[in-house]
Amino acid sequence: MLKLVLLLVAFVQTQFSLCQLRPHPPVPPSPNEFTQPVLWFRSGNGFQISWQDVAGRDGFFVSVCNDERGFLPVAVNVSDTSLTLQGFDRAGDHIVQVSAFVRVGQNMVFNTGALTTIPVTPKDVSLREEPEEAQDVESEATADPNPMTPGEVTAESPSLIEELTTETKVVAVAHRQTLARQFPMLNGDRSFYSPKYPFVENPMFEQAGPNGERIPALLVDAEIDATVARIQARTQPVSEGTPSLDTNKETVVATNLEKPVVHQVTGTTGSSPNLEEKLKLAAEIQAKAEEKKPQVLTPEPTQPKVESKPEVTPEPAPMPRAPSENNTLIWIAILVLAGFLYFIFAKEAK
Amino acid sequence: MNLVKSMIVSLILAAVPQAEAVTVNLSPGWNLVSPVLAQAKAVDQFLTDHASGCSITKIWEYSGGWAQYVPSGINQINTIKPGQGYWFLVSGACDVTTNDTTPGYAYSFESSGWKLIGSNSQADVSIDSAGLLNPANFSSGDASGVIKIWEYSGSSGWKSWQPSGASALSAMRPGYGYWMLLSTGGISLDSSNSSLADLLPPVCPGCPPIQ
């Protein structure tokens, strides 16, 4: 009986610590931190997420966690500030992390990123995860505009990051294992990533590799200088504004106002918006959405082989989730467990 | 009489904080430092006064975004501030030495996220409820908001502290910079907030508290 109880406790603990982040501190010249949370709303059979633009970035990296594999990349080089996630392989809460990155030489330097949680229902589940051995090139095209089989590109390809630019705006979450193979060890914790030396977390000094080989300091001052000069040379200033939600295209809008289940790390350049501001923003977006009639969802011209549905069936608009909803669920689970334990021990005592 | 005089002088000397030289040895390459200073100093002046033997390639400051200083070139930092951490990139081994009397650390963090800081103290500051995380130090927020602290040294790499479990890092050393990760904003920490009662032994049960 005691074993059963211990197993139950271990199970509960595992479920709540699956997506725990252990972020590494930033290194220069990381992009500015986000000061606004990631927003999401339902879009057809998926979720559109959008986030704030930040200064000093080359692109955005999006990863998702919903199981023991932790955060796995779903899009490595997003140039826009929004992305539609679809093709889920299982229901349940999915924690999405968006990080901005800048390329320094052949490496990536990230900011801390921002998180949100999307509630995937069984209705949203449309794809089963592909087996490890069999890779479906067509399905990869759904996840990426530049389809490539794992054999074509290795993590050591110098231009891999640029080749994987995600212009499509739609990615299939179920296929994230493919991208994870191309970018081994790239997860939400990293502040630095070298495709050539994916195991190097600290690029500041020379070190020995797993086979005893000498790895030079990967963050080189000359490359930082070149990166800073390249970013500064951009003529278009980046406006660090509110994440935009394109309400013209969608029929239903719901924003996620809650704090994510895991610890949310936001930026330091300014104070995070308070709850009142978030509610105001959500109310404005909701009002805009209600003004719009359900419209036909037309595919983007640059979209790859994504099966576009000609018409989107309006779904009832979910209410913005209460800030403490997830915490409440955790407490309910704990209370149920405590009740169960009390029942067992009371019975034993009798 | 002389004995009494000398005792009084000794007591006064013990009570008045003495300036102690704090030296940080920089290794060639990147170094995370936080000079112990009584007040902010212009970068050029700081380098002349405290790091004259160093061949500085670059200095980086972080406050949500990066600002840099390049000798005879870019200067987005302007001053070296007490309690602020910096990345110093040097081409050869050298020392940064300060000799200021400082009031210790005083931080006010409006937002969550990473903070690059230093203890601004002449002695080690332990990362526990008797040192940095002493509840008396918090004028707003509390220790639960501090979820990670990292130290970097060119010779030994990274060491970290976390609230639970074993930590390789247990104290903030004078002159070194630290990455602190906060889960919430609105945290104000001031080492001078610690009350006299913290320095005295606990009172007996039932006795009035020491004011």
PDB file of C-alpha atoms in Angstrom, chain A residues 24 27 192 197 199-209 213-220, chain B residues 27-31 87 89 150-159:
ATOM      1  CA  HIS A  24      21.437  29.776 -18.298  1.00  0.00           C
ATOM      2  CA  VAL A  27      25.725  36.379 -22.807  1.00  0.00           C
ATOM      3  CA  PHE A 192      23.979  30.160 -26.373  1.00  0.00           C
ATOM      4  CA  TYR A 197      29.255  22.112 -30.733  1.00  0.00           C
ATOM      5  CA  PHE A 199      26.927  20.466 -25.987  1.00  0.00           C
ATOM      6  CA  VAL A 200      28.811  23.701 -25.232  1.00  0.00           C
ATOM      7  CA  GLU A 201      26.717  25.769 -22.823  1.00  0.00           C
ATOM      8  CA  ASN A 202      29.422  28.195 -21.836  1.00  0.00           C
ATOM      9  CA  PRO A 203      31.093  29.796 -24.850  1.00  0.00           C
ATOM     10  CA  MET A 204      33.341  32.085 -22.831  1.00  0.00           C
ATOM     11  CA  PHE A 205      36.403  29.925 -22.539  1.00  0.00           C
ATOM     12  CA  GLU A 206      38.341  27.145 -24.226  1.00  0.00           C
ATOM     13  CA  GLN A 207      37.341  23.696 -23.068  1.00  0.00           C
ATOM     14  CA  ALA A 208      37.665  20.003 -23.772  1.00  0.00           C
ATOM     15  CA  GLY A 209      34.974  18.203 -25.750  1.00  0.00           C
ATOM     16  CA  GLU A 213      39.207  17.381 -28.313  1.00  0.00           C
ATOM     17  CA  ARG A 214      40.080  21.040 -27.800  1.00  0.00           C
ATOM     18  CA  ILE A 215      37.150  23.405 -28.353  1.00  0.00           C
ATOM     19  CA  PRO A 216      38.097  27.073 -28.610  1.00  0.00           C
ATOM     20  CA  ALA A 217      36.129  29.857 -26.932  1.00  0.00           C
ATOM     21  CA  LEU A 218      33.098  30.088 -29.200  1.00  0.00           C
ATOM     22  CA  LEU A 219      32.019  33.615 -28.334  1.00  0.00           C
ATOM     23  CA  VAL A 220      34.680  35.654 -30.069  1.00  0.00           C
TER      24      VAL A 220
ATOM     25  CA  SER B  27      42.277  36.281 -16.308  1.00  0.00           C
ATOM     26  CA  PRO B  28      42.854  36.837 -20.016  1.00  0.00           C
ATOM     27  CA  GLY B  29      39.437  36.703 -21.673  1.00  0.00           C
ATOM     28  CA  TRP B  30      36.045  37.270 -20.057  1.00  0.00           C
ATOM     29  CA  ASN B  31      35.679  38.190 -16.387  1.00  0.00           C
ATOM     30  CA  TRP B  87      31.775  41.687 -18.176  1.00  0.00           C
ATOM     31  CA  LEU B  89      37.243  41.453 -21.583  1.00  0.00           C
ATOM     32  CA  TRP B 150      25.492  32.389 -10.923  1.00  0.00           C
ATOM     33  CA  GLU B 151      29.157  33.214 -10.460  1.00  0.00           C
ATOM     34  CA  TYR B 152      31.661  33.077 -13.304  1.00  0.00           C
ATOM     35  CA  SER B 153      35.375  32.719 -13.080  1.00  0.00           C
ATOM     36  CA  GLY B 154      37.726  32.314 -16.029  1.00  0.00           C
ATOM     37  CA  SER B 155      39.562  29.550 -14.223  1.00  0.00           C
ATOM     38  CA  SER B 156      36.697  27.514 -12.786  1.00  0.00           C
ATOM     39  CA  GLY B 157      33.788  28.413 -15.064  1.00  0.00           C
ATOM     40  CA  TRP B 158      30.245  28.718 -13.707  1.00  0.00           C
ATOM     41  CA  LYS B 159      29.009  27.999 -10.190  1.00  0.00           C
TER      42      LYS B 159
END
